[in-house]
PDB file of C-alpha atoms in Angstrom:
ATOM      1  CA  ALA A   1     211.720 208.000 160.776  1.00  0.00           C
ATOM      2  CA  ARG A   2     211.468 211.624 159.665  1.00  0.00           C
ATOM      3  CA  ALA A   3     215.211 212.126 160.160  1.00  0.00           C
ATOM      4  CA  ARG A   4     215.941 209.028 158.048  1.00  0.00           C
ATOM      5  CA  PHE A   5     213.605 210.299 155.315  1.00  0.00           C
ATOM      6  CA  ASP A   6     215.337 213.689 155.303  1.00  0.00           C
ATOM      7  CA  GLU A   7     218.724 211.956 155.136  1.00  0.00           C
ATOM      8  CA  TRP A   8     217.670 209.703 152.245  1.00  0.00           C
ATOM      9  CA  SER A   9     216.024 212.451 150.262  1.00  0.00           C
ATOM     10  CA  GLN A  10     219.283 214.438 150.109  1.00  0.00           C
ATOM     11  CA  PRO A  11     222.118 213.460 147.773  1.00  0.00           C
ATOM     12  CA  PRO A  12     225.328 212.384 149.446  1.00  0.00           C
ATOM     13  CA  GLU A  13     228.260 214.748 149.063  1.00  0.00           C
ATOM     14  CA  PRO A  14     229.821 214.826 146.596  1.00  0.00           C
ATOM     15  CA  GLU A  15     227.585 213.346 143.924  1.00  0.00           C
ATOM     16  CA  THR A  16     229.303 213.239 140.564  1.00  0.00           C
ATOM     17  CA  ALA A  17     228.608 211.739 137.192  1.00  0.00           C
ATOM     18  CA  ASP A  18     231.817 209.725 137.574  1.00  0.00           C
ATOM     19  CA  THR A  19     230.743 207.848 140.703  1.00  0.00           C
ATOM     20  CA  PRO A  20     229.203 204.534 139.657  1.00  0.00           C
ATOM     21  CA  VAL A  21     226.142 203.327 141.540  1.00  0.00           C
ATOM     22  CA  SER A  22     227.795 199.966 142.164  1.00  0.00           C
ATOM     23  CA  ALA A  23     230.688 201.643 144.002  1.00  0.00           C
ATOM     24  CA  THR A  24     228.455 201.740 147.080  1.00  0.00           C
ATOM     25  CA  ALA A  25     227.614 198.867 149.407  1.00  0.00           C
ATOM     26  CA  LEU A  26     224.193 198.529 147.769  1.00  0.00           C
ATOM     27  CA  SER A  27     224.821 196.782 144.488  1.00  0.00           C
ATOM     28  CA  ASN A  28     222.917 194.289 142.365  1.00  0.00           C
ATOM     29  CA  ARG A  29     222.155 193.673 138.683  1.00  0.00           C
ATOM     30  CA  ALA A  30     219.732 196.627 138.668  1.00  0.00           C
ATOM     31  CA  THR A  31     222.292 199.107 140.056  1.00  0.00           C
ATOM     32  CA  ARG A  32     224.981 197.867 137.679  1.00  0.00           C
ATOM     33  CA  ALA A  33     222.576 198.342 134.770  1.00  0.00           C
ATOM     34  CA  GLN A  34     222.050 201.914 135.950  1.00  0.00           C
ATOM     35  CA  ASP A  35     225.822 202.503 135.919  1.00  0.00           C
ATOM     36  CA  ALA A  36     225.934 201.473 132.261  1.00  0.00           C
ATOM     37  CA  TYR A  37     222.893 203.606 131.449  1.00  0.00           C
ATOM     38  CA  ASN A  38     224.390 206.694 133.155  1.00  0.00           C
ATOM     39  CA  ALA A  39     227.569 206.335 131.081  1.00  0.00           C
ATOM     40  CA  ALA A  40     225.581 205.818 127.870  1.00  0.00           C
ATOM     41  CA  PHE A  41     223.468 208.905 128.583  1.00  0.00           C
ATOM     42  CA  ALA A  42     226.523 211.092 129.203  1.00  0.00           C
ATOM     43  CA  ALA A  43     228.091 209.821 125.950  1.00  0.00           C
ATOM     44  CA  ARG A  44     224.806 210.103 124.000  1.00  0.00           C
ATOM     45  CA  ASP A  45     225.344 206.475 123.022  1.00  0.00           C
ATOM     46  CA  TRP A  46     221.841 205.821 121.719  1.00  0.00           C
ATOM     47  CA  ASP A  47     222.667 202.256 120.667  1.00  0.00           C
ATOM     48  CA  ALA A  48     223.847 201.374 124.179  1.00  0.00           C
ATOM     49  CA  MET A  49     220.777 203.009 125.689  1.00  0.00           C
ATOM     50  CA  ALA A  50     218.490 201.099 123.329  1.00  0.00           C
ATOM     51  CA  ALA A  51     220.256 197.851 124.208  1.00  0.00           C
ATOM     52  CA  SER A  52     219.736 198.578 127.916  1.00  0.00           C
ATOM     53  CA  TYR A  53     215.939 198.299 127.539  1.00  0.00           C
ATOM     54  CA  THR A  54     213.694 195.344 126.821  1.00  0.00           C
ATOM     55  CA  ASP A  55     211.302 195.726 123.881  1.00  0.00           C
ATOM     56  CA  GLU A  56     208.359 196.027 126.298  1.00  0.00           C
ATOM     57  CA  ILE A  57     209.938 198.398 128.844  1.00  0.00           C
ATOM     58  CA  VAL A  58     207.428 200.397 130.884  1.00  0.00           C
ATOM     59  CA  ASN A  59     208.221 203.863 132.222  1.00  0.00           C
ATOM     60  CA  ASP A  60     205.628 204.946 134.802  1.00  0.00           C
ATOM     61  CA  ASP A  61     206.142 208.570 135.840  1.00  0.00           C
ATOM     62  CA  ARG A  62     204.123 209.109 139.018  1.00  0.00           C
ATOM     63  CA  ARG A  63     205.574 212.514 139.834  1.00  0.00           C
ATOM     64  CA  THR A  64     203.207 215.399 140.466  1.00  0.00           C
ATOM     65  CA  GLY A  65     203.588 218.503 138.367  1.00  0.00           C
ATOM     66  CA  VAL A  66     205.735 217.586 135.381  1.00  0.00           C
ATOM     67  CA  SER A  67     205.068 213.937 134.539  1.00  0.00           C
ATOM     68  CA  SER A  68     205.410 212.000 131.316  1.00  0.00           C
ATOM     69  CA  GLY A  69     202.729 209.495 132.405  1.00  0.00           C
ATOM     70  CA  VAL A  70     203.044 205.882 131.302  1.00  0.00           C
ATOM     71  CA  THR A  71     205.242 205.117 128.305  1.00  0.00           C
ATOM     72  CA  VAL A  72     205.654 201.624 126.866  1.00  0.00           C
ATOM     73  CA  GLY A  73     208.269 200.381 124.418  1.00  0.00           C
ATOM     74  CA  ARG A  74     211.944 200.889 123.675  1.00  0.00           C
ATOM     75  CA  GLU A  75     211.531 203.491 120.921  1.00  0.00           C
ATOM     76  CA  GLN A  76     209.046 205.527 122.960  1.00  0.00           C
ATOM     77  CA  ILE A  77     211.418 205.554 125.956  1.00  0.00           C
ATOM     78  CA  LEU A  78     214.315 206.632 123.747  1.00  0.00           C
ATOM     79  CA  GLU A  79     212.157 209.505 122.525  1.00  0.00           C
ATOM     80  CA  LEU A  80     211.623 210.587 126.151  1.00  0.00           C
ATOM     81  CA  VAL A  81     215.362 210.420 126.809  1.00  0.00           C
ATOM     82  CA  ARG A  82     216.114 212.480 123.709  1.00  0.00           C
ATOM     83  CA  GLY A  83     213.691 215.044 125.133  1.00  0.00           C
ATOM     84  CA  LEU A  84     215.820 215.247 128.281  1.00  0.00           C
ATOM     85  CA  VAL A  85     218.824 216.060 126.112  1.00  0.00           C
ATOM     86  CA  ASP A  86     216.794 218.623 124.153  1.00  0.00           C
ATOM     87  CA  VAL A  87     215.980 220.564 127.336  1.00  0.00           C
ATOM     88  CA  GLY A  88     219.625 220.620 128.411  1.00  0.00           C
ATOM     89  CA  PHE A  89     220.286 217.640 130.672  1.00  0.00           C
ATOM     90  CA  THR A  90     223.855 216.504 130.183  1.00  0.00           C
ATOM     91  CA  THR A  91     224.403 213.836 132.847  1.00  0.00           C
ATOM     92  CA  VAL A  92     222.503 211.686 135.307  1.00  0.00           C
ATOM     93  CA  THR A  93     223.752 210.418 138.659  1.00  0.00           C
ATOM     94  CA  THR A  94     222.211 207.717 140.771  1.00  0.00           C
ATOM     95  CA  VAL A  95     222.465 206.781 144.427  1.00  0.00           C
ATOM     96  CA  PRO A  96     221.017 203.435 145.514  1.00  0.00           C
ATOM     97  CA  ILE A  97     218.667 203.647 148.491  1.00  0.00           C
ATOM     98  CA  ALA A  98     217.565 199.978 148.666  1.00  0.00           C
ATOM     99  CA  VAL A  99     217.912 196.785 146.661  1.00  0.00           C
ATOM    100  CA  ARG A 100     215.744 193.674 146.554  1.00  0.00           C
ATOM    101  CA  GLY A 101     217.267 190.524 145.103  1.00  0.00           C
ATOM    102  CA  GLU A 102     219.276 191.042 141.941  1.00  0.00           C
ATOM    103  CA  ARG A 103     216.622 192.661 139.796  1.00  0.00           C
ATOM    104  CA  LEU A 104     215.152 195.540 141.804  1.00  0.00           C
ATOM    105  CA  ALA A 105     216.537 198.793 143.176  1.00  0.00           C
ATOM    106  CA  LEU A 106     215.198 201.994 144.656  1.00  0.00           C
ATOM    107  CA  LEU A 107     217.405 204.797 143.379  1.00  0.00           C
ATOM    108  CA  ARG A 108     217.728 208.495 143.971  1.00  0.00           C
ATOM    109  CA  ARG A 109     218.284 209.712 140.431  1.00  0.00           C
ATOM    110  CA  THR A 110     219.345 213.258 139.608  1.00  0.00           C
ATOM    111  CA  TRP A 111     219.417 214.729 136.119  1.00  0.00           C
ATOM    112  CA  HIS A 112     221.983 217.552 135.745  1.00  0.00           C
ATOM    113  CA  GLN A 113     222.250 220.544 133.443  1.00  0.00           C
ATOM    114  CA  GLU A 114     225.478 222.440 132.840  1.00  0.00           C
ATOM    115  CA  ASP A 115     223.979 225.625 134.323  1.00  0.00           C
ATOM    116  CA  GLY A 116     223.706 223.913 137.709  1.00  0.00           C
ATOM    117  CA  PHE A 117     220.020 223.022 137.556  1.00  0.00           C
ATOM    118  CA  ASP A 118     219.345 219.552 138.992  1.00  0.00           C
ATOM    119  CA  LEU A 119     216.179 217.478 138.762  1.00  0.00           C
ATOM    120  CA  PRO A 120     216.084 214.905 141.578  1.00  0.00           C
ATOM    121  CA  LEU A 121     213.588 212.061 141.844  1.00  0.00           C
ATOM    122  CA  PHE A 122     213.203 208.565 143.224  1.00  0.00           C
ATOM    123  CA  ALA A 123     213.022 205.673 140.778  1.00  0.00           C
ATOM    124  CA  VAL A 124     212.277 202.006 141.207  1.00  0.00           C
ATOM    125  CA  GLY A 125     214.229 200.184 138.530  1.00  0.00           C
ATOM    126  CA  GLU A 126     213.665 196.593 137.514  1.00  0.00           C
ATOM    127  CA  VAL A 127     215.811 194.533 135.161  1.00  0.00           C
ATOM    128  CA  ASP A 128     215.511 191.117 133.562  1.00  0.00           C
ATOM    129  CA  ALA A 129     217.971 188.211 133.878  1.00  0.00           C
ATOM    130  CA  ASP A 130     220.159 189.842 131.210  1.00  0.00           C
ATOM    131  CA  GLY A 131     220.318 193.158 133.071  1.00  0.00           C
ATOM    132  CA  ARG A 132     218.047 195.002 130.636  1.00  0.00           C
ATOM    133  CA  THR A 133     215.562 197.439 132.150  1.00  0.00           C
ATOM    134  CA  THR A 134     211.985 196.154 132.121  1.00  0.00           C
ATOM    135  CA  ALA A 135     210.421 198.865 134.291  1.00  0.00           C
ATOM    136  CA  ASN A 136     211.213 202.300 135.636  1.00  0.00           C
ATOM    137  CA  VAL A 137     208.744 203.899 138.072  1.00  0.00           C
ATOM    138  CA  MET A 138     209.461 207.498 139.086  1.00  0.00           C
ATOM    139  CA  PHE A 139     208.363 209.392 142.199  1.00  0.00           C
ATOM    140  CA  ASP A 140     208.786 212.880 143.625  1.00  0.00           C
ATOM    141  CA  VAL A 141     211.595 213.098 146.200  1.00  0.00           C
ATOM    142  CA  GLU A 142     208.884 213.898 148.754  1.00  0.00           C
ATOM    143  CA  ASP A 143     207.255 210.510 148.091  1.00  0.00           C
ATOM    144  CA  MET A 144     209.771 208.040 149.440  1.00  0.00           C
ATOM    145  CA  SER A 145     206.955 206.058 151.053  1.00  0.00           C
ATOM    146  CA  GLY A 146     205.328 205.565 147.648  1.00  0.00           C
ATOM    147  CA  ALA A 147     208.639 204.545 146.115  1.00  0.00           C
ATOM    148  CA  LEU A 148     209.349 202.063 148.926  1.00  0.00           C
ATOM    149  CA  ALA A 149     205.841 200.619 148.632  1.00  0.00           C
ATOM    150  CA  GLU A 150     206.372 200.085 144.883  1.00  0.00           C
ATOM    151  CA  LEU A 151     209.735 198.420 145.487  1.00  0.00           C
ATOM    152  CA  GLU A 152     208.194 196.055 148.055  1.00  0.00           C
ATOM    153  CA  ARG A 153     205.159 195.286 145.849  1.00  0.00           C
ATOM    154  CA  ARG A 154     207.364 194.384 142.902  1.00  0.00           C
ATOM    155  CA  TYR A 155     209.587 192.221 145.105  1.00  0.00           C
ATOM    156  CA  ARG A 156     206.595 190.380 146.623  1.00  0.00           C
ATOM    157  CA  ASP A 157     205.140 189.806 143.145  1.00  0.00           C
ATOM    158  CA  ALA A 158     208.470 188.517 141.826  1.00  0.00           C
ATOM    159  CA  GLU A 159     208.904 186.206 144.818  1.00  0.00           C
ATOM    160  CA  ALA A 160     205.364 184.878 144.339  1.00  0.00           C
ATOM    161  CA  GLY A 161     206.106 184.230 140.652  1.00  0.00           C
ATOM    162  CA  ASN A 162     203.479 186.750 139.509  1.00  0.00           C
ATOM    163  CA  GLY A 163     205.803 189.030 137.627  1.00  0.00           C
ATOM    164  CA  SER A 164     205.640 192.640 138.691  1.00  0.00           C
ATOM    165  CA  GLY A 165     204.496 194.800 135.832  1.00  0.00           C
TER     166      GLY A 165
END
């Protein structure tokens, strides 16, 4: 189990901004939505990014250290993303770790700066029937168990018809 964790917590080589998430075997509506988001972020296409979120999107940053906490709403999320640009992040790459149904994915997301600094994290992404992001829950790369537990909880809730937020 520890070897698998170490394997999953490292990015595959090479990881580039040009490699779409859906080019891997793990693909669903959530990973395809991430592909579109990654391209919009790199292009600074704020309209496309805004369209990729539901009005009530929830971003729950559970990372230790630097964490943005819980943010709700499209405009508030866009403000967070603009902050990423302000501190020098130019691209984001994503590697799917697990998918559940069409609407949920556990992703290893890495934000990149031109100077070579990378900020890796795990994210559980959830989309609606139209492929718009409804929730994004972020975890430290050392907390894969927490990320997997969140993915499974959201899937169980969705299967039970309870929603997942």
